Short mmCIF file of C-alpha atoms in Angstrom, two decimals:
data_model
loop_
_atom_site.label_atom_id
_atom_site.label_comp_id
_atom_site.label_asym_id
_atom_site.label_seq_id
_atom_site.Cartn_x
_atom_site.Cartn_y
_atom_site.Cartn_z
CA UNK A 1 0.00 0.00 0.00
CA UNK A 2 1.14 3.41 -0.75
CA UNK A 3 2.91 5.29 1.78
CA UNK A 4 2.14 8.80 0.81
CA UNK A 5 -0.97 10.39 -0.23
CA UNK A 6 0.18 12.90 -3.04
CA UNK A 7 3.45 12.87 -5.08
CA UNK A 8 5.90 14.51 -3.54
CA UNK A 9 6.50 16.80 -6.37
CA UNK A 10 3.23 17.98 -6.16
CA UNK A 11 4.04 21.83 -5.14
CA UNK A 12 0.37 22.11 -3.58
CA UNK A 13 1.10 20.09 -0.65
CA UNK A 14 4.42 21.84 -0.32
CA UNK A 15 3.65 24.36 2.35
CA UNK A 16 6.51 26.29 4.31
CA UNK A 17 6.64 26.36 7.84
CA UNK A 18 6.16 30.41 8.35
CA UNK A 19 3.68 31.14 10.99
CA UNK A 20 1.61 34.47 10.93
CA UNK A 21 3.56 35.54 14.29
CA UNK A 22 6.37 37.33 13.21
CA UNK A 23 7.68 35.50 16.28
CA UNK A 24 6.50 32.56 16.95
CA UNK A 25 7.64 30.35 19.94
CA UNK A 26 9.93 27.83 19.50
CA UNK A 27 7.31 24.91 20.19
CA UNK A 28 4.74 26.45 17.94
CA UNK A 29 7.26 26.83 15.19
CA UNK A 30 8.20 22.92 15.50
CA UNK A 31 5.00 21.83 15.70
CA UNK A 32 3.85 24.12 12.56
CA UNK A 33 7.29 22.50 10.49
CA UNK A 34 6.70 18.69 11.41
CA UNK A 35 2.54 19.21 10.38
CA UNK A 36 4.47 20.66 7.22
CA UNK A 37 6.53 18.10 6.55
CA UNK A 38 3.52 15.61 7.15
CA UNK A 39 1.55 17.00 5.09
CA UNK A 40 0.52 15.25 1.94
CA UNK A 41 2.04 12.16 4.00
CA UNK A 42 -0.03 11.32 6.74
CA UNK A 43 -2.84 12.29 8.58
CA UNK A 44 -2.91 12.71 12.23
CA UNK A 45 -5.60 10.76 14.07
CA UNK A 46 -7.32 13.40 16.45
CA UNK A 47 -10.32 13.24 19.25
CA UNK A 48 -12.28 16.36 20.57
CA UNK A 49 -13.24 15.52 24.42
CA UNK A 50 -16.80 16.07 26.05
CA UNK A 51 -16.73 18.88 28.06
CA UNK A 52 -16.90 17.18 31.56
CA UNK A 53 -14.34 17.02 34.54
CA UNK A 54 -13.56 13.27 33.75
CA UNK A 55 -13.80 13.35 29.98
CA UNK A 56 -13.89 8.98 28.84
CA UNK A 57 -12.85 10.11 24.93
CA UNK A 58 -9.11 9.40 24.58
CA UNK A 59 -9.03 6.29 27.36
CA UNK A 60 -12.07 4.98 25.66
CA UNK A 61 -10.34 4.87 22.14
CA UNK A 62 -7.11 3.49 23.79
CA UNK A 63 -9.26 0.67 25.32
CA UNK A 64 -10.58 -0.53 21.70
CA UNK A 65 -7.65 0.41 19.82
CA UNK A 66 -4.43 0.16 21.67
CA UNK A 67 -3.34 3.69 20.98
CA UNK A 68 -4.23 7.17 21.78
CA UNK A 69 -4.66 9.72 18.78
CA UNK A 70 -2.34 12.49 18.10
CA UNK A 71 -4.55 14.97 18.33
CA UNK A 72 -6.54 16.01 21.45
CA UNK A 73 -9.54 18.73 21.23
CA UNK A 74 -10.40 20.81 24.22
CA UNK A 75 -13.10 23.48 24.55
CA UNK A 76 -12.77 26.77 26.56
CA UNK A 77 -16.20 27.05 26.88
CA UNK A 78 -16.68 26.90 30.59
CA UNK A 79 -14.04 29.66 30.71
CA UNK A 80 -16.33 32.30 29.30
CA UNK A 81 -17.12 34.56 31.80
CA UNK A 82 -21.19 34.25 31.39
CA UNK A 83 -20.78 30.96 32.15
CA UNK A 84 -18.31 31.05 35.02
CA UNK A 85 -20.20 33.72 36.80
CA UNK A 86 -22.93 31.02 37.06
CA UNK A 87 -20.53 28.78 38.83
CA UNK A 88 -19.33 26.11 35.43
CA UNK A 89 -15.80 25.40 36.41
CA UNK A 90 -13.15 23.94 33.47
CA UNK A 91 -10.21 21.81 33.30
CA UNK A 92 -9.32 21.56 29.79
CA UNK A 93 -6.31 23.90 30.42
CA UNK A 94 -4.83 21.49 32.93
CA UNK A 95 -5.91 18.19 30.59
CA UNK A 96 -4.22 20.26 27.60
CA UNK A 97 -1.35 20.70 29.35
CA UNK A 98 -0.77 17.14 30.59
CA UNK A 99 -1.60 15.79 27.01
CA UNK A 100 1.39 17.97 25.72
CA UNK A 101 3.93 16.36 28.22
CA UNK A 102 2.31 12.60 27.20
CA UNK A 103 3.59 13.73 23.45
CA UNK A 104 0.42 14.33 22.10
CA UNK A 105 -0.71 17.65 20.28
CA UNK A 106 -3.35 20.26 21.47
CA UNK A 107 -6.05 21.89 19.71
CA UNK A 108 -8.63 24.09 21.26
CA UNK A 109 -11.67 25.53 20.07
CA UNK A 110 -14.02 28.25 22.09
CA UNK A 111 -17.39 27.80 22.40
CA UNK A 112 -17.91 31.37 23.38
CA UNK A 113 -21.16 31.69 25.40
CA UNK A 114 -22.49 35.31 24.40
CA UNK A 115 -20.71 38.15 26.89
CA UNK A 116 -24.71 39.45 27.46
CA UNK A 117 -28.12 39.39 26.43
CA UNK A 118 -28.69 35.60 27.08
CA UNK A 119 -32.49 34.48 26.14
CA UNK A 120 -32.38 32.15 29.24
CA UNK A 121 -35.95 30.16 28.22
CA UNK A 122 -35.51 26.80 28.49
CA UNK A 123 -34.84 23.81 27.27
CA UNK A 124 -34.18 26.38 23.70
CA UNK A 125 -32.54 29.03 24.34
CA UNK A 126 -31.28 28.49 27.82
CA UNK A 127 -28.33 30.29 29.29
CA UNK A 128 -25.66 27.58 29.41
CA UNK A 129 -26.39 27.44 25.30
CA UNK A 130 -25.66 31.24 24.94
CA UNK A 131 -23.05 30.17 22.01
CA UNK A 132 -25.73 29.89 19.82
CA UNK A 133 -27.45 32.60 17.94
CA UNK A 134 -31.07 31.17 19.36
CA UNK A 135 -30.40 31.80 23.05
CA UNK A 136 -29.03 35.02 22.76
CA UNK A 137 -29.94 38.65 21.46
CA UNK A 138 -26.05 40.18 21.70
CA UNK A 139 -25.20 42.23 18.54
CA UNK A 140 -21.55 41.56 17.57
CA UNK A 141 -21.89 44.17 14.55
CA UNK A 142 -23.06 46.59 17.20
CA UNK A 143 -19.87 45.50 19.05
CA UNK A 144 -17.41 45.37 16.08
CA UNK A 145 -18.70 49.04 14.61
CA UNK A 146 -18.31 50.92 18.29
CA UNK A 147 -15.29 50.97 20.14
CA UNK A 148 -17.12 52.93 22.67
CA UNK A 149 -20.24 50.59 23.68
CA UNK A 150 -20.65 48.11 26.30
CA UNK A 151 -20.53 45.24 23.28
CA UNK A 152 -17.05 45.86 22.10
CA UNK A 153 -15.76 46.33 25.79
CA UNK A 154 -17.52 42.82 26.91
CA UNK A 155 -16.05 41.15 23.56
CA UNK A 156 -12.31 42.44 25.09
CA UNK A 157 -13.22 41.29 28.55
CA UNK A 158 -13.88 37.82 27.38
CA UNK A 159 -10.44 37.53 25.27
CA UNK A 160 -8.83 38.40 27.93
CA UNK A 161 -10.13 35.90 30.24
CA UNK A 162 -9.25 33.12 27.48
CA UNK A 163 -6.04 34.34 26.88
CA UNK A 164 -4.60 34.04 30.32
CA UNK A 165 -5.92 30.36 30.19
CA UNK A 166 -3.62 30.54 26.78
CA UNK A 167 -1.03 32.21 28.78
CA UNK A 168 -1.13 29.54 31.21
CA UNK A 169 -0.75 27.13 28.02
CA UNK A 170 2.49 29.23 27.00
CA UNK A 171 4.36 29.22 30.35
CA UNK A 172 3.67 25.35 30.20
CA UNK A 173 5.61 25.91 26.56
CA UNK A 174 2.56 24.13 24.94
CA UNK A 175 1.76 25.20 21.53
CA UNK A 176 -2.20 25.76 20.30
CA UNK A 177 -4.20 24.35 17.08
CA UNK A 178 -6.46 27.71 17.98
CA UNK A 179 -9.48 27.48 16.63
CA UNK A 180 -11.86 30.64 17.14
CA UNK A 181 -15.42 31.74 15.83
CA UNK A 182 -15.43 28.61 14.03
CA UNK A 183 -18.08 27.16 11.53
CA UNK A 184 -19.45 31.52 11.35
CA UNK A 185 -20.77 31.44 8.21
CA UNK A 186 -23.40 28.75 9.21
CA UNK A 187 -24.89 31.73 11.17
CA UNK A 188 -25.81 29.47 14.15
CA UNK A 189 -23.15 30.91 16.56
CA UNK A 190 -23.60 34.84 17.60
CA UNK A 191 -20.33 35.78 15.99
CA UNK A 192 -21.67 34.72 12.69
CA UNK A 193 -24.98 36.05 12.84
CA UNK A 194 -24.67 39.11 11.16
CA UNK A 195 -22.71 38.63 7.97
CA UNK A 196 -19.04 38.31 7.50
CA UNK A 197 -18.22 41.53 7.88
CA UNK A 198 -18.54 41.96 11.57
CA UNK A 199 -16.88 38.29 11.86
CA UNK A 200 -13.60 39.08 10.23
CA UNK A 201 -13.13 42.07 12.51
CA UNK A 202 -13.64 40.06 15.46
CA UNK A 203 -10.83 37.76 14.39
CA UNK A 204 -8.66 40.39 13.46
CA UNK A 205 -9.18 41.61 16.57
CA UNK A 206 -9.00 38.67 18.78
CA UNK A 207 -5.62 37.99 16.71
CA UNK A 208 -4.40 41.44 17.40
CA UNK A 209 -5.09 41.44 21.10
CA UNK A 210 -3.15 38.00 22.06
CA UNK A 211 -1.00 38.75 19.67
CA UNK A 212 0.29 42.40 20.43
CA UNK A 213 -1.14 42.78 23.55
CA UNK A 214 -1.10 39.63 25.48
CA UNK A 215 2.63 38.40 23.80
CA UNK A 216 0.78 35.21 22.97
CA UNK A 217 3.84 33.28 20.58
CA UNK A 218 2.78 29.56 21.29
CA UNK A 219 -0.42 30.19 18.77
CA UNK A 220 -1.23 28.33 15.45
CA UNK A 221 -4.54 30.09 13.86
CA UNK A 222 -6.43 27.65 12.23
CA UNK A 223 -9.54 29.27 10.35
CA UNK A 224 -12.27 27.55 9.97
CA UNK A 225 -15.50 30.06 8.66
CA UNK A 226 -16.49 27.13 6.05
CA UNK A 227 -17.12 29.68 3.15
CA UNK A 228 -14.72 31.95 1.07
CA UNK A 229 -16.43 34.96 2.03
CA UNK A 230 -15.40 34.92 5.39
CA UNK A 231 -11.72 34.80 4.78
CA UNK A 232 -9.74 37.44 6.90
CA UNK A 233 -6.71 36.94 4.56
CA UNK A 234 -3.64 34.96 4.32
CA UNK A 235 -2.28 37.09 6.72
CA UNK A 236 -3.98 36.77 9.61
CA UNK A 237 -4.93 32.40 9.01
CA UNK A 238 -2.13 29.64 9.96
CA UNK A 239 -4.11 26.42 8.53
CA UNK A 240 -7.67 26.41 7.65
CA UNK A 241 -10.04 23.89 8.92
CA UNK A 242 -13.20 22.36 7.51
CA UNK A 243 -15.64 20.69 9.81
CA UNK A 244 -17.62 17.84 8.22
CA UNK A 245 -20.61 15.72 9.89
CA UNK A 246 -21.64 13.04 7.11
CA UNK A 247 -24.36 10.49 7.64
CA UNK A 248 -23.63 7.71 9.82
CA UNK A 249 -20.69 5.68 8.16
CA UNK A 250 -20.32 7.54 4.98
CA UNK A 251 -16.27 7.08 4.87
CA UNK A 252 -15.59 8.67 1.64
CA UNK A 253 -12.76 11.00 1.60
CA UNK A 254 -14.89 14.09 1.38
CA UNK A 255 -12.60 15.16 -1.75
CA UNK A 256 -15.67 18.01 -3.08
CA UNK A 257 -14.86 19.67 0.79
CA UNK A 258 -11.52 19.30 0.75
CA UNK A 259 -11.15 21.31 -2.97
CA UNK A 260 -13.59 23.59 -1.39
CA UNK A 261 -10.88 24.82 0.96
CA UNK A 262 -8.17 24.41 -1.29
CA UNK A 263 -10.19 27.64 -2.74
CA UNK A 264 -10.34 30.09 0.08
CA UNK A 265 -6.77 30.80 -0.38
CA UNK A 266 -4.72 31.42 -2.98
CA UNK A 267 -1.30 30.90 -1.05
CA UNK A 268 -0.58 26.98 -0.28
CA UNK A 269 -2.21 26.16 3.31
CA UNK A 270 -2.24 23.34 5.56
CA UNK A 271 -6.13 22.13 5.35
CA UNK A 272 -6.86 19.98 8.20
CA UNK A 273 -10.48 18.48 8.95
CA UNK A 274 -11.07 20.36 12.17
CA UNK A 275 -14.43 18.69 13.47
CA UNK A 276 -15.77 15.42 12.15
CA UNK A 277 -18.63 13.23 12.58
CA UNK A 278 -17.48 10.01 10.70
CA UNK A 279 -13.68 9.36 9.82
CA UNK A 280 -13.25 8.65 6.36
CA UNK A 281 -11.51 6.01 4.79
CA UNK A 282 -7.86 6.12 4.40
CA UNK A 283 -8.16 4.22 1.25
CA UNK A 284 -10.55 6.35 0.14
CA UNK A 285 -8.48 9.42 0.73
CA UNK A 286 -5.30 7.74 -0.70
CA UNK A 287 -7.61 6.95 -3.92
CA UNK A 288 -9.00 10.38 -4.15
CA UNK A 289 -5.78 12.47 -3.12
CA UNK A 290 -7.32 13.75 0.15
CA UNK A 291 -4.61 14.76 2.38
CA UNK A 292 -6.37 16.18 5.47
CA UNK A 293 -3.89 17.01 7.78
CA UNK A 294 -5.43 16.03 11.11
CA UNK A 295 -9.11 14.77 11.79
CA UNK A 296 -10.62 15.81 15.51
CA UNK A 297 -13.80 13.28 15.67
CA UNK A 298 -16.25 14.79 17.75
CA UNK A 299 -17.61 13.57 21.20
CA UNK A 300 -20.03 11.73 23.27
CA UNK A 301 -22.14 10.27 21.08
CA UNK A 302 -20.06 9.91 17.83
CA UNK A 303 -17.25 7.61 20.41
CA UNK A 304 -19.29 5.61 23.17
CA UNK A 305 -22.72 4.91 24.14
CA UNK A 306 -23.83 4.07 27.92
CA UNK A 307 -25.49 0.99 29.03
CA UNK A 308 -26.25 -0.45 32.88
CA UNK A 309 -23.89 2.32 34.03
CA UNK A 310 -20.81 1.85 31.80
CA UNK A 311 -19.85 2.60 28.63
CA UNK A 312 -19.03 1.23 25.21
CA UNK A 313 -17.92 1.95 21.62
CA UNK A 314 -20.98 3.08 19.67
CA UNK A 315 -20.88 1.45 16.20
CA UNK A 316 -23.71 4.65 15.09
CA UNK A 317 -20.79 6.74 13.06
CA UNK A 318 -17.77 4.89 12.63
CA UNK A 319 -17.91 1.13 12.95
CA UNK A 320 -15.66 -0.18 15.61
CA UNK A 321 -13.70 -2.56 12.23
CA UNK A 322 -13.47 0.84 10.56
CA UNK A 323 -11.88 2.70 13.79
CA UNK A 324 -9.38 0.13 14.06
CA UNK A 325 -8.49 0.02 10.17
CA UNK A 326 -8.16 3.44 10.64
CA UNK A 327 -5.97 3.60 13.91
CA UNK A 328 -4.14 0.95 12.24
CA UNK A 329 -3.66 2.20 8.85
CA UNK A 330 0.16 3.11 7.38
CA UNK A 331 -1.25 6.99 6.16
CA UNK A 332 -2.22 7.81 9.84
CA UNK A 333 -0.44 8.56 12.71
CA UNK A 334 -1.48 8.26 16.55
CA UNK A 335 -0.03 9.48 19.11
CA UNK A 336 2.53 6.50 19.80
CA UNK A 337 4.42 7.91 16.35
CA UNK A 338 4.78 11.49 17.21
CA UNK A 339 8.30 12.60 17.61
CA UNK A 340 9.64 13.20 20.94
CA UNK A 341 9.04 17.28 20.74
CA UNK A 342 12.45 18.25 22.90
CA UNK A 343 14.15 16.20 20.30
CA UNK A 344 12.91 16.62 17.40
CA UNK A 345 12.34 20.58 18.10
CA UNK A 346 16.26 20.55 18.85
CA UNK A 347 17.44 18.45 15.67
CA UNK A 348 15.06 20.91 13.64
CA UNK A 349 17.89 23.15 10.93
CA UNK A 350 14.98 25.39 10.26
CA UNK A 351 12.97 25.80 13.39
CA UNK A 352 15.20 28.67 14.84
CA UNK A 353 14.79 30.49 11.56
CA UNK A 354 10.73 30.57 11.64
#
């Protein structure tokens, strides 16, 4: 069986390791080369966590498969200050951290519950689902066009609060797959519900406020607005990021997606299938030319299902034969076959130069 997924001469696969930081930590800039020189390669195996104290994802997957993914998703969500002020508590941070120093990679998106105006009628548009543009009246374009009102100064409020949980990432010397405002232009979040416009300044700003303000270097901005529209320009994206529920165990490669992205951009960029329902087929990705760069299957229900107290592998998206073809496959890569960072970041010729 083939051991890459593209010809290596093929220049779009070919991306160079320069990070939008001008910069960048030395981590970040390791981790951004190896997913570089992966690329086209290999895909990284990844699993997005429930958002729960004891979260059963990763040990789950380890229990069927014998090996943990190389990618680990974590959520912020619980961070945001509406939600914290009505006493949710988080530990992603601390399970981020940890995962790093096991040798796997960390990717976080932000489930940003609305800084105000939360509906708060249940079971709809209750307060703990103020992420979504049904539970919650605040006006981002409100926000985004005045500086001056209570919107823009709430929106700077909660960055802050999520990037000293990002600071706390950087002192550990982890680096980020950030993901932020992701899947806008499907208008069912708040910071895509009123056009692209106000979207893209939000992200400009978010990236100018860690960036310049908050020293943030350990960052890798992966974009993931899902239409071209809402591109805030090469300058200001890392990787881009598609998420993808098909039905239940439809495991083509998702190649019309994947040349969808290719499009945002006209520079090369890593594409990497950010949130996923069923895992497609490495086959059918090495038959199609498919090289997403990571995969970060989503939780709960799409991993286990709960019966007479415990739990087991739900066969609903990706049957458990499938999972461990996949987990067991020569294009991917779990987290038992990631380098040893220290090493690898120190044998690097061009990471010092990023």
């Amino acid at each position: 069986m083939a051991e890459q997924i593209v010809n290596l001469d093929d220049t779009r696969y070919q991306v160079q390791p320069k990070l939008i930081h001008p910069h960048p930590s030395w981590e970040a800039g390791g981790l951004m080369e190896y997913l570089c020189s992966m690329y086209g390669k290999k895909m990284l195996t990844g699993q997005q966590i429930g958002v729960t104290m004891t979260p059963p994802e990763l040990d789950l997957l380890y229990e069927y498969t014998g090996k943990y993914p190389a990618v680990a998703g974590f959520d912020f969500m619980d961070y945001s200050p509406s939600r914290a002020e009505r006493g949710r508590v988080c530990r992603d941070t601390d399970l981020a951290v940890d995962w790093w120093r096991e040798g796997g990679i960390v990717t976080f998106c932000w489930h940003w519950n609305a800084p105000k105006d939360l509906i708060d009628l249940p079971p709809n548009a209750a307060w703990n689902s103020g992420f979504y543009t049904k539970a919650t009246t605040f006006d981002v374009a409100k926000g985004m066009s005045d500086p001056a009102s209570e919107e823009y100064h709430l929106l700077l409020r909660d960055i802050d609060v999520i990037a000293g949980q990002l600071k706390v990432l950087q002192k550990a010397k982890v680096p980020v797959l950030w993901r932020p405002l992701h899947e806008a232009s499907g208008g069912w979040f708040w910071w895509g519900a009123k056009g692209p416009q106000p979207c893209i300044a939000l992200w400009k700003l978010m990236y100018e406020r860690m960036t310049k303000h908050h020293g943030l270097d350990n960052l890798i901005w992966v974009w993931n607005g899902q239409h071209g529209d809402w591109y805030p320009g090469d300058e200001y994206v890392d990787i881009i990021g598609e998420d993808i529920y098909s039905p239940e165990c439809d495991y083509s490669s998702q190649k019309e997606r994947f040349h969808t992205a290719e499009k945002y951009s006209t520079a090369r960029k890593i594409i990497a299938l950010s949130e996923n329902g069923v895992i497609p087929d490495p086959d059918e990705m090495l038959k199609d030319g498919v090289p997403w760069a990571w995969n970060c299957t989503w939780y709960g229900s799409f991993v286990f299902r709960e019966e007479g107290g415990r739990r087991f592998y739900s066969n609903q998206y990706t049957e458990l034969a499938q999972l461990i073809k996949t987990y067991q496959h020569p294009l991917t890569v779990t987290r038992e076959e990631l380098p040893v960072w220290k090493e690898y970041m120190k044998s690097s010729s061009d990471v010092s130069k990023l």
